[in-house]
Short mmCIF file of C-alpha atoms in Angstrom, two decimals:
data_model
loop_
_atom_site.label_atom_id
_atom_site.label_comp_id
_atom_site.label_asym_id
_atom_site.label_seq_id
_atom_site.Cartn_x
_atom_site.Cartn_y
_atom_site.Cartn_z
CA UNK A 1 48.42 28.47 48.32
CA UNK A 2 47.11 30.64 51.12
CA UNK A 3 47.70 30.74 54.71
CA UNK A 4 44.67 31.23 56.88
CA UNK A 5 46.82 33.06 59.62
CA UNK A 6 46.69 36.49 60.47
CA UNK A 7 49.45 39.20 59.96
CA UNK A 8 50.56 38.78 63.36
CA UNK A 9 50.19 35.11 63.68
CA UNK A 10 52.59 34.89 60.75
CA UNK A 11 55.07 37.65 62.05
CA UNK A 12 55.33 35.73 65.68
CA UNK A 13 56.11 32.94 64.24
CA UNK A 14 58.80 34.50 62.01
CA UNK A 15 60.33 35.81 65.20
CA UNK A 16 59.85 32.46 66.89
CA UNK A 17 61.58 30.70 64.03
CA UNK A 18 59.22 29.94 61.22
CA UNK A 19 61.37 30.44 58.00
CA UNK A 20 58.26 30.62 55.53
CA UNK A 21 56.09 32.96 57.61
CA UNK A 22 58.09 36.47 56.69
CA UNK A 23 58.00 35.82 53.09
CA UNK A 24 54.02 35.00 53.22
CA UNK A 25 53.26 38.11 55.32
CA UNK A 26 55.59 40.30 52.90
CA UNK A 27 53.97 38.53 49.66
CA UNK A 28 50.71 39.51 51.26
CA UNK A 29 51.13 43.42 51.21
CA UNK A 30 53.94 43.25 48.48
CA UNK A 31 52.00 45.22 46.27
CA UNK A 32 50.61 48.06 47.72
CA UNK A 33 54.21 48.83 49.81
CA UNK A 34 55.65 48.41 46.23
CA UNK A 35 53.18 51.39 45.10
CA UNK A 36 53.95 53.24 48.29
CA UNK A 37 57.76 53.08 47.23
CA UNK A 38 57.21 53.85 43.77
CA UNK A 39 55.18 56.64 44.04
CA UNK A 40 57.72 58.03 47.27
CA UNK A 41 60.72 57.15 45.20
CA UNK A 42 59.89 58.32 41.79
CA UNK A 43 60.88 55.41 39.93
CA UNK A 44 61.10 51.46 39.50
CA UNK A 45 64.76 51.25 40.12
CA UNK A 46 64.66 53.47 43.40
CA UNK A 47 61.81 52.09 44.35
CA UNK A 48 62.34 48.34 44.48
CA UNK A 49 66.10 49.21 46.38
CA UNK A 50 63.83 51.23 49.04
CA UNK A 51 61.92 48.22 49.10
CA UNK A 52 64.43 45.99 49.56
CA UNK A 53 65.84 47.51 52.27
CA UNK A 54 62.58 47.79 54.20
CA UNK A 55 61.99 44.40 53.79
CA UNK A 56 65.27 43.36 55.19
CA UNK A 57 65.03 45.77 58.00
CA UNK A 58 61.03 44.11 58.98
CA UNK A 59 63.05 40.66 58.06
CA UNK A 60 65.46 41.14 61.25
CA UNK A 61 63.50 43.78 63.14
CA UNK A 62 60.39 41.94 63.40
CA UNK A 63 61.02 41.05 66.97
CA UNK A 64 61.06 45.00 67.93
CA UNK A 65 57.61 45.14 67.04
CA UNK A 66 54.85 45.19 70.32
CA UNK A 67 51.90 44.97 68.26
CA UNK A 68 50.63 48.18 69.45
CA UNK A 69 49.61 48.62 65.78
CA UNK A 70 48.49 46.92 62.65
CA UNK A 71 51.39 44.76 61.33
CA UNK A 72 50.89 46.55 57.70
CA UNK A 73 50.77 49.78 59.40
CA UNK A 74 54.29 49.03 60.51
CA UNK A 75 55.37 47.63 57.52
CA UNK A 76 54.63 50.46 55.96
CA UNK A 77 56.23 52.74 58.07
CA UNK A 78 59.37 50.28 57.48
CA UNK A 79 59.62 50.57 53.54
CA UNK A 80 58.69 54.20 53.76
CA UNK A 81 61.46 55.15 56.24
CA UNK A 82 64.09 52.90 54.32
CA UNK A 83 62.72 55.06 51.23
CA UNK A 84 63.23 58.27 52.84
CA UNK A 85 66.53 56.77 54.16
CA UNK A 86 67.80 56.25 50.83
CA UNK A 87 66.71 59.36 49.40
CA UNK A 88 68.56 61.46 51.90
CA UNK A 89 71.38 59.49 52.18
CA UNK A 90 71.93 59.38 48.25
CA UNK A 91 70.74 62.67 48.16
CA UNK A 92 68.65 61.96 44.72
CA UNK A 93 67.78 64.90 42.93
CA UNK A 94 64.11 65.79 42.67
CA UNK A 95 64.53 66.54 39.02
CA UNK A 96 66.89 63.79 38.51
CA UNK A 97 64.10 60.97 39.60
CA UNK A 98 61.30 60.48 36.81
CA UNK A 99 58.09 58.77 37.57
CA UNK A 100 58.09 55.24 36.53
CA UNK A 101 55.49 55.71 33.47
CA UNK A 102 56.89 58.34 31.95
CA UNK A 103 58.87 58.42 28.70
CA UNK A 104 59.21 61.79 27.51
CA UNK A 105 62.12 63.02 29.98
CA UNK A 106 61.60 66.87 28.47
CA UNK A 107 60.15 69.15 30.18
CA UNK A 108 58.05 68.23 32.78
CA UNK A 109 56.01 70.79 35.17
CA UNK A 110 55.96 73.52 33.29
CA UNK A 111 54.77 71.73 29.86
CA UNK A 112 51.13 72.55 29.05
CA UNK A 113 48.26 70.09 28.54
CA UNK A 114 49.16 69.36 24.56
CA UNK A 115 46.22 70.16 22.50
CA UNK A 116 46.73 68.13 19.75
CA UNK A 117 45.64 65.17 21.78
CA UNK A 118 42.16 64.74 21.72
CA UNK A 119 42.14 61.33 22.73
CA UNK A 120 41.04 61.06 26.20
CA UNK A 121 43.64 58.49 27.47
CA UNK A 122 46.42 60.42 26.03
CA UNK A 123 44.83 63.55 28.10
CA UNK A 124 44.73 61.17 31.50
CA UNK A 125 48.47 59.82 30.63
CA UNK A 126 49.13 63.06 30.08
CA UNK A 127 47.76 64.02 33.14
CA UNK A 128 49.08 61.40 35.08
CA UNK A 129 52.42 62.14 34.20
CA UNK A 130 52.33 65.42 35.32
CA UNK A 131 51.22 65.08 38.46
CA UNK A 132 54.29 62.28 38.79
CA UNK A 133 56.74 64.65 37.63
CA UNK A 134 54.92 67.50 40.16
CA UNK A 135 55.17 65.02 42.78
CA UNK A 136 58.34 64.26 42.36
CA UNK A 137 59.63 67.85 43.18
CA UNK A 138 58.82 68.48 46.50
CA UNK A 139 60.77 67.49 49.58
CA UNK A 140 60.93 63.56 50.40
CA UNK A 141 58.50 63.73 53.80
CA UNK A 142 56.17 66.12 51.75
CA UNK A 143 55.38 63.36 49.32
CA UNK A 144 55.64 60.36 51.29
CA UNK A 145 52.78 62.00 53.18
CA UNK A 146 51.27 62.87 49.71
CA UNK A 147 51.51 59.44 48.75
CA UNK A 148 50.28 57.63 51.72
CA UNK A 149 47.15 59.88 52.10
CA UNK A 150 46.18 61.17 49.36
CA UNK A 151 47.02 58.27 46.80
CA UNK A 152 46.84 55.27 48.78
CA UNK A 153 44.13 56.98 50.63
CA UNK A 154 45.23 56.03 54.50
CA UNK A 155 43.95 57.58 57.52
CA UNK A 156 45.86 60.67 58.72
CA UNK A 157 45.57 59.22 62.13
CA UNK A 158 47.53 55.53 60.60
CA UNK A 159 49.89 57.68 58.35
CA UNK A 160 51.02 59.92 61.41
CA UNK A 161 52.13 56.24 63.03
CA UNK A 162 53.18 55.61 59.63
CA UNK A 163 55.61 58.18 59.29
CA UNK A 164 56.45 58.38 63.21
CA UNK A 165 54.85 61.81 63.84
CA UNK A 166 52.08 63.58 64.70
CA UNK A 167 48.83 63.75 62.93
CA UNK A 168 49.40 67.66 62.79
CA UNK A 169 52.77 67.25 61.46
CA UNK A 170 51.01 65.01 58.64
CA UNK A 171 48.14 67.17 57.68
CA UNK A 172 50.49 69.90 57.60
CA UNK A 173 52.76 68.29 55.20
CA UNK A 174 50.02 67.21 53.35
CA UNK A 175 49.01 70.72 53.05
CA UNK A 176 52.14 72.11 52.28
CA UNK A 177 52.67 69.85 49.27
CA UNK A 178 48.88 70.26 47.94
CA UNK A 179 50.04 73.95 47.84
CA UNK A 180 52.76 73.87 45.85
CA UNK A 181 51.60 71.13 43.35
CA UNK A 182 48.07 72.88 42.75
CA UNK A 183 51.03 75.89 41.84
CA UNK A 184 52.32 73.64 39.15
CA UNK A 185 49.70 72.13 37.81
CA UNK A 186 47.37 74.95 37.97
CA UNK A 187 46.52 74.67 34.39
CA UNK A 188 45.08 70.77 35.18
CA UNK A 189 42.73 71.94 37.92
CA UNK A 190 41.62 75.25 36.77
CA UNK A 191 38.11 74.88 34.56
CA UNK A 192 38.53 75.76 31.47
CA UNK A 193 37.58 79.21 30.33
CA UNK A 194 38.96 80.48 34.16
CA UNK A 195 42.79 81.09 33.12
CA UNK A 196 44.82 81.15 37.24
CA UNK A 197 47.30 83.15 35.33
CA UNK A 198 49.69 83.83 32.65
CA UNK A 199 50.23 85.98 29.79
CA UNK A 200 47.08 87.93 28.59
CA UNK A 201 45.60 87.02 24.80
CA UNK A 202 47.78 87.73 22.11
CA UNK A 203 45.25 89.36 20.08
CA UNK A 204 43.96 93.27 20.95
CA UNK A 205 45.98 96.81 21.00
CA UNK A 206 48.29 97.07 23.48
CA UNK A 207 47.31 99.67 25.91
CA UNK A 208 49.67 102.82 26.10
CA UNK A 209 51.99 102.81 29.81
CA UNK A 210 52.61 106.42 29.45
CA UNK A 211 50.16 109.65 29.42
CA UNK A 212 50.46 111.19 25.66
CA UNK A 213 52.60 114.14 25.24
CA UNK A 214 50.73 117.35 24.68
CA UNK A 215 50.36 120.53 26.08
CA UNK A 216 47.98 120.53 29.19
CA UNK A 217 44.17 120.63 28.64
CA UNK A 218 42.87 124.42 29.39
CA UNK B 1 41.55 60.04 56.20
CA UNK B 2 41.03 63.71 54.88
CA UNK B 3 37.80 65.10 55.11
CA UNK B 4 37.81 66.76 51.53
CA UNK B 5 34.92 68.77 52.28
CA UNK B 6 37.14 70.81 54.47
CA UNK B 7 40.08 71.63 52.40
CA UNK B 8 40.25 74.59 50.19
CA UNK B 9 39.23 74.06 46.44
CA UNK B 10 42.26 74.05 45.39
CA UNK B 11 43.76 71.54 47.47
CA UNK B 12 40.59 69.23 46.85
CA UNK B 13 41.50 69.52 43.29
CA UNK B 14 45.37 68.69 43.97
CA UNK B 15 43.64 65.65 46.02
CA UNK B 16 41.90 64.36 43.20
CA UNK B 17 44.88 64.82 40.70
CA UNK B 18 46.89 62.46 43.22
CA UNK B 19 44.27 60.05 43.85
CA UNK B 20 44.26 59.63 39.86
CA UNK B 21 47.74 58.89 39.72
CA UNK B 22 48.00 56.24 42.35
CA UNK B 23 49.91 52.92 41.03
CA UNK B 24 48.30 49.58 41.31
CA UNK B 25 49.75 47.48 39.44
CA UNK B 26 51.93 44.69 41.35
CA UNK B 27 56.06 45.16 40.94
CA UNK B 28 57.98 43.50 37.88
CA UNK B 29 58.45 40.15 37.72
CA UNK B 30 62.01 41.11 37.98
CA UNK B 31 61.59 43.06 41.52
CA UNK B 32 59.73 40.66 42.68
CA UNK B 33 62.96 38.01 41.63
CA UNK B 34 65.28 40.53 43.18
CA UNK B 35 62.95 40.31 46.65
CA UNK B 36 62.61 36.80 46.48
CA UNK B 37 65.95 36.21 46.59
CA UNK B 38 67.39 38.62 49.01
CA UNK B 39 64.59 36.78 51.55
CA UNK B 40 66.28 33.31 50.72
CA UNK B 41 69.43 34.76 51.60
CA UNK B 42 67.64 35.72 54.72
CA UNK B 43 66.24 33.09 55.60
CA UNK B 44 69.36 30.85 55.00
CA UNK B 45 71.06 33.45 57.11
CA UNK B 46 69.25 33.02 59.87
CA UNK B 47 68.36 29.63 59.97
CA UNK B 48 65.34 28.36 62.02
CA UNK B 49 66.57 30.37 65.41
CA UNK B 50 64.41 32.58 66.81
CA UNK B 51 64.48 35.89 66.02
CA UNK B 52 66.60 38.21 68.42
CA UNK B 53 66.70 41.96 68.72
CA UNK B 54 69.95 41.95 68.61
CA UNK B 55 70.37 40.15 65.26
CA UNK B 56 69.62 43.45 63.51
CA UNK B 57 72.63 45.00 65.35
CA UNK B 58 75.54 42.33 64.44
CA UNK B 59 74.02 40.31 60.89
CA UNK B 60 75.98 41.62 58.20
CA UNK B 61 73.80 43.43 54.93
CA UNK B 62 73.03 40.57 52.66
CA UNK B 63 75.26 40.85 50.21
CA UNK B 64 73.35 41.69 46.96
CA UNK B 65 71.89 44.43 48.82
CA UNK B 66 75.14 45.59 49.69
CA UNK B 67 76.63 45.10 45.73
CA UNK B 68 73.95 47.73 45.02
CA UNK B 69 75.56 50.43 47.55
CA UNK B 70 76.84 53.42 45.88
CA UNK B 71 80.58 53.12 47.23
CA UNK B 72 82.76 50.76 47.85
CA UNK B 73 82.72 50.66 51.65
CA UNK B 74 86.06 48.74 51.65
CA UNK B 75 88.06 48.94 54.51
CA UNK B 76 85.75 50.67 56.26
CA UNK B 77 82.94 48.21 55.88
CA UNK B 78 85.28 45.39 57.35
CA UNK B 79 86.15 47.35 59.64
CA UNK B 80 82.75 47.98 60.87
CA UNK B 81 81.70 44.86 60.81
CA UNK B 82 84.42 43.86 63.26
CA UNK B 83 83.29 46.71 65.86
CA UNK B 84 80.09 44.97 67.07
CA UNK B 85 78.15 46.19 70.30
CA UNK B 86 81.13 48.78 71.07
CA UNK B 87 78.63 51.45 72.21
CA UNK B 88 77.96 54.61 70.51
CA UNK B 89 78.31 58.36 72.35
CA UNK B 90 76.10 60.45 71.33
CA UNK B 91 74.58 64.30 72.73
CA UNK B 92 74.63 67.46 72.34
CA UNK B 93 76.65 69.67 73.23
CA UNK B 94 74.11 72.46 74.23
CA UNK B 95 70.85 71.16 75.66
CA UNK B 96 68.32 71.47 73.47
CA UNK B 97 70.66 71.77 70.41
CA UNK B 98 68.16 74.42 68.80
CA UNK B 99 65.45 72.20 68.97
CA UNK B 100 66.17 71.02 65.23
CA UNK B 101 65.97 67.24 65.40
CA UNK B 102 66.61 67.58 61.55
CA UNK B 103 70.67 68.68 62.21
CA UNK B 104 70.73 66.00 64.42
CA UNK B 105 73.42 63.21 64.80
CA UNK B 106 74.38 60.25 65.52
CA UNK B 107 73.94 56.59 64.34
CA UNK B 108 76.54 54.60 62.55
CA UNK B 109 77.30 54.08 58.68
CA UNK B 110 78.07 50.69 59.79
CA UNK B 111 74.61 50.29 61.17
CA UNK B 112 72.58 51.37 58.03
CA UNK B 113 70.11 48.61 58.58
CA UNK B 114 68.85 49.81 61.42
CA UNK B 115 67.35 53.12 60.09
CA UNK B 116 64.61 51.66 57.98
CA UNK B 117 62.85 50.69 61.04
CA UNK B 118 63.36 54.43 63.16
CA UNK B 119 61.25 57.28 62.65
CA UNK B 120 61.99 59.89 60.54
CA UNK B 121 62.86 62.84 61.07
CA UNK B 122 60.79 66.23 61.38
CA UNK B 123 59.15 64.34 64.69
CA UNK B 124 60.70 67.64 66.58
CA UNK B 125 58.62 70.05 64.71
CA UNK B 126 54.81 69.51 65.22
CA UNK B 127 54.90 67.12 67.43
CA UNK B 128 57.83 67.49 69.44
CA UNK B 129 55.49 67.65 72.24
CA UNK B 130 54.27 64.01 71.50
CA UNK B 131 57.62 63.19 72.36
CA UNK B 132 55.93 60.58 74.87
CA UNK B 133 54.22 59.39 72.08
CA UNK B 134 57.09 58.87 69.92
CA UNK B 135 58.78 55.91 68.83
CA UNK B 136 57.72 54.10 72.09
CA UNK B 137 53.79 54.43 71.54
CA UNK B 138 54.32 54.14 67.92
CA UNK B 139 53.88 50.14 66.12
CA UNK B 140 57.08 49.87 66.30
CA UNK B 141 58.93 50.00 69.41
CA UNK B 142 62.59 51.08 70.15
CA UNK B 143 65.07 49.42 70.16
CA UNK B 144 66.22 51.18 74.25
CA UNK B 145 68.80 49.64 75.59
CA UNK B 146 68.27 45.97 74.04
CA UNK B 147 71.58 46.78 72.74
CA UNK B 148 74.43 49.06 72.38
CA UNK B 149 74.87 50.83 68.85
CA UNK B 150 77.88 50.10 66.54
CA UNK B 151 80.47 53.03 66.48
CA UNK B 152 80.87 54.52 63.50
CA UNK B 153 84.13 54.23 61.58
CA UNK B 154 84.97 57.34 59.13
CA UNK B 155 88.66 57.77 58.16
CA UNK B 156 89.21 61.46 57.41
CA UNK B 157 91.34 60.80 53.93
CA UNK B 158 88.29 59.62 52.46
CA UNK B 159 86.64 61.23 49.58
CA UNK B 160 83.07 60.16 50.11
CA UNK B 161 83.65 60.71 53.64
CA UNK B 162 80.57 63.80 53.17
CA UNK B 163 78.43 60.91 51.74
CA UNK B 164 79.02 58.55 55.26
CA UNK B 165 78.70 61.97 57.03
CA UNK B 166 75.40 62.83 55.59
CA UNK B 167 74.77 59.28 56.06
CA UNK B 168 75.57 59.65 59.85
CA UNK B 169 72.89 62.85 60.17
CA UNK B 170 70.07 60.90 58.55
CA UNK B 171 70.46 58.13 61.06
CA UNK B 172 70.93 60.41 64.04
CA UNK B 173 67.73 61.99 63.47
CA UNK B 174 66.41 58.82 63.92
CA UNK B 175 68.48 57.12 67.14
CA UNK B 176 69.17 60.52 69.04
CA UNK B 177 66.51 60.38 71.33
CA UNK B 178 67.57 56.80 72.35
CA UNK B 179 70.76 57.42 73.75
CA UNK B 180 72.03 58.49 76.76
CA UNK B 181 73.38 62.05 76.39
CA UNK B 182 75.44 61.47 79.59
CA UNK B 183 77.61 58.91 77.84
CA UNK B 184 77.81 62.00 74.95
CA UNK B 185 81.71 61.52 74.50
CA UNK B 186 82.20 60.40 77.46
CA UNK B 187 86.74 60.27 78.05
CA UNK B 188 86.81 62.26 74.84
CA UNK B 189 88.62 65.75 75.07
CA UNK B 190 87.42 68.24 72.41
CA UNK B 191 87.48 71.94 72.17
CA UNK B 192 84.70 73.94 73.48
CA UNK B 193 82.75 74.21 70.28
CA UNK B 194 79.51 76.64 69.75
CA UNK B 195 76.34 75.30 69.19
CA UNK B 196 75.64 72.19 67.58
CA UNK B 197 75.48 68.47 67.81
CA UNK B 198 78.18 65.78 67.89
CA UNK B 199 78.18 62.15 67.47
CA UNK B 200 81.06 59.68 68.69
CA UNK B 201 82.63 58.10 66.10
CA UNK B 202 85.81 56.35 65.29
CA UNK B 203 88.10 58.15 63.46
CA UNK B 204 90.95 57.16 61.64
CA UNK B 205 91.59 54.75 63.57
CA UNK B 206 91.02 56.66 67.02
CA UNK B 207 87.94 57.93 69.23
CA UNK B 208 86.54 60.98 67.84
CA UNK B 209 83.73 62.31 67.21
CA UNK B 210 81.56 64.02 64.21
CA UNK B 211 80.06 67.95 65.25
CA UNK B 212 77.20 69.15 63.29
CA UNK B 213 77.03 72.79 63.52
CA UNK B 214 73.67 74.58 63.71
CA UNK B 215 72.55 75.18 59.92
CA UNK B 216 73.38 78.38 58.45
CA UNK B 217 70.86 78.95 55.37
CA UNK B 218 71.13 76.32 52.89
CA UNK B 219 74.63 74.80 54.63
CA UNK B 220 75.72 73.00 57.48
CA UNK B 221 79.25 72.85 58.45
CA UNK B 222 80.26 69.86 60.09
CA UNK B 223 83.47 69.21 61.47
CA UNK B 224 85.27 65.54 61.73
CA UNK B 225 87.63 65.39 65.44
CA UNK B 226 90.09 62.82 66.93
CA UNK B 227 89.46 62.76 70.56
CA UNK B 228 92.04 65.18 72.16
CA UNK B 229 92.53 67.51 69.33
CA UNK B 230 92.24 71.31 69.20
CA UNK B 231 92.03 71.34 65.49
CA UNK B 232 89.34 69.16 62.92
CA UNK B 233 90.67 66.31 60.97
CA UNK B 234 88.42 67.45 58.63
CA UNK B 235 85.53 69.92 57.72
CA UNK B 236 82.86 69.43 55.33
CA UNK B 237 79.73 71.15 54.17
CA UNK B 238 76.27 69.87 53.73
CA UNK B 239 73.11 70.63 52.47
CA UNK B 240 71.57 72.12 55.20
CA UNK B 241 69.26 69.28 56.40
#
């Protein structure tokens, strides 16, 4: 059953008294602020409290908002700042948070791309969960920015209302985290045959630190 | 959007890793249960009455939500819920408080719905001055003067009280800037104290008032005060925010 009205037809008449229009509106973007939540909390259970808890504050908030911007722009900016809320407040662990589609809770960033999968989904779950588990170490407004731009693919200029802050402070962050994951998953994004770094190949003499004793060449 | 023909290779490539891990599937059928059913409760909470500003600040957290808290609020939690529209103080106690809207404070534990909504924090750093453009030009306006915040209640024998503390900083980042610094404690007595920030509170019972000291590398001290005091109630350490 749809509803032909538009975001902020339905969210004035939630404010003016309309019991079914909040949960239409909500169903309507459920999914993507879901992802947003996932990917910014780290996992399912996190995720759908963060959720939760945005949706109750746009449930009794909703007469705050002046339509200066989209209504999903400010929902998002709702469930992402009960997110970060939540993560602060229960100060979660970035370690301690796994990404919803991973199963292997060993090692995580430091693991390298296992060779004994050829199979090119394993590679891309493989992948994948990497860049969850990279993601899910740096510091909460780092990868909600992460998340909203460079996953869900948003604006800068709609994230920076998003997130309450400038468009600077957004690219910044953005930048900041891009750093530090391309860090840890260096061996994902480096072609192959162009090794960022490590230890040199096992195989060949090891070269000498120190001159060999003698007496000095005449 | 990011123009990925400017960013450095590297970061493209970081880009690209991200954009292949984006989720889009739709939530489990048992979320969706969970969110289904705390809207009910919303909606059966409210009834068919308008919507008011103001319902945010006195509505009590529906209830599942609330089962799903860490901590037993207890006490406390009836106790806040009794203290509606008492007025909050809130300021700092040197102008300009360092300029670090992260060890900010203020807000109430016993208003934890309210933060969802705010801004968070950092909005001091890039853009601090945007400030004009701040929560007011943002989609979502303020919530200025439609209505007092609830005080927050901390009693000092508590042993979560860091967790409500830490609580308390997270939402002052958030509701500083919408108070009026000249009611900062206003008829409450405390030692001159160095730099930092402070947030009225009740405490134990009494007016008193919560003093985040500037961060010192990865720790905060923060200090808990009964109005009229020389000496803390309590002292804590936090992460430094």
């Amino acid at each position: 059953m749809s509803d032909d009205r538009s975001d902020q037809q339905l969210l004035r008449a939630h404010v003016d008294g309309d019991a079914e229009a909040f949960g239409v509106l909500f169903a309507r973007h459920r999914d993507r602020l879901w992802a947003v939540a996932l990917r910014t909390m780290g996992n399912p259970e996190d995720a759908a409290d963060g959720l939760q808890d945005g949706m109750v504050a746009a449930f009794r908030r909703a007469g705050s908002f002046r339509g200066e911007a989209a209504v999903t722009t400010w929902l998002h900016r709702v469930v992402v700042n009960a997110c970060l809320d939540r993560m602060r407040a229960a100060k979660i662990r970035r370690l301690e948070a796994l990404p919803d589609d991973v199963e292997d809770r060993g090692t995580l960033v430091a693991t390298a791309v296992h060779d004994d999968q050829p199979d090119e989904a394993a590679e891309d779950s493989e992948r994948r969960r990497r860049v969850l588990a990279a993601l899910a170490t740096l510091p909460p407004d780092q990868r909600a920015a992460l998340v909203l731009v460079d996953m869900e693919g948003y604006p800068v200029a709609e994230v920076a209302q998003m997130l309450g802050c400038a468009e600077g402070t957004v690219k910044s962050r953005c930048a900041r985290g891009r750093t530090r994951l391309a860090t840890l998953l260096a061996d994902l994004h480096h072609p192959a045959g162009d090794p960022p770094h490590g230890n040199p190949p096992p195989d060949g003499p090891v070269r000498p630190t120190a001159r060999p004793r003698g007496p000095p060449a005449s | 959007m990011t123009d990925p023909g400017g960013l450095p290779r590297e970061q493209e490539a970081v880009r690209r890793l991200l954009a292949d891990a984006r989720h889009d599937a739709p939530p489990p059928a048992e979320v969706v249960a969970r969110l289904d059913e705390t809207l009910a409760s919303l909606v059966a909470e409210r009834g068919s009455e308008p919507l008011r500003d103001a319902d945010a600040l006195t509505t009590t957290p529906v209830t599942d939500l609330a089962a799903r808290r860490r901590r037993a609020v207890g006490t406390g939690l009836l106790a806040a819920a009794a203290i509606v529209v008492a007025g909050v103080a809130v300021g700092q106690l040197v102008p300009g408080g360092g300029g670090d809207s992260e060890s900010a404070a203020s807000s109430a534990t016993s208003s934890r719905d309210l933060s969802p909504t705010d801004p968070p924090q950092e909005r001091s750093q890039a853009d601090a001055g945007a400030a004009e453009a701040g929560p007011e030009a943002g989609p979502e306006a303020p919530m200025r003067s439609t209505a007092p915040l609830a005080v927050p209640t901390l009693s000092s024998a508590d042993p979560d009280l860091d967790e409500d503390v830490l609580d308390l900083r997270t939402r002052a980042t958030f509701q500083a800037d919408r108070l009026d610094p000249s009611e900062a404690l206003a008829g409450c007595e405390l030692p001159r104290l160095e730099r930092g920030r402070s947030v009225g509170a009740e405490v134990d019972g009494r007016p008193g008032a919560v003093v985040f000291a500037q961060p010192s590398g990865a720790a905060q001290d923060v200090a808990v005060y009964v109005c009229g005091r020389e000496e803390p109630v309590r002292t804590l350490t936090l992460p430094a925010p």
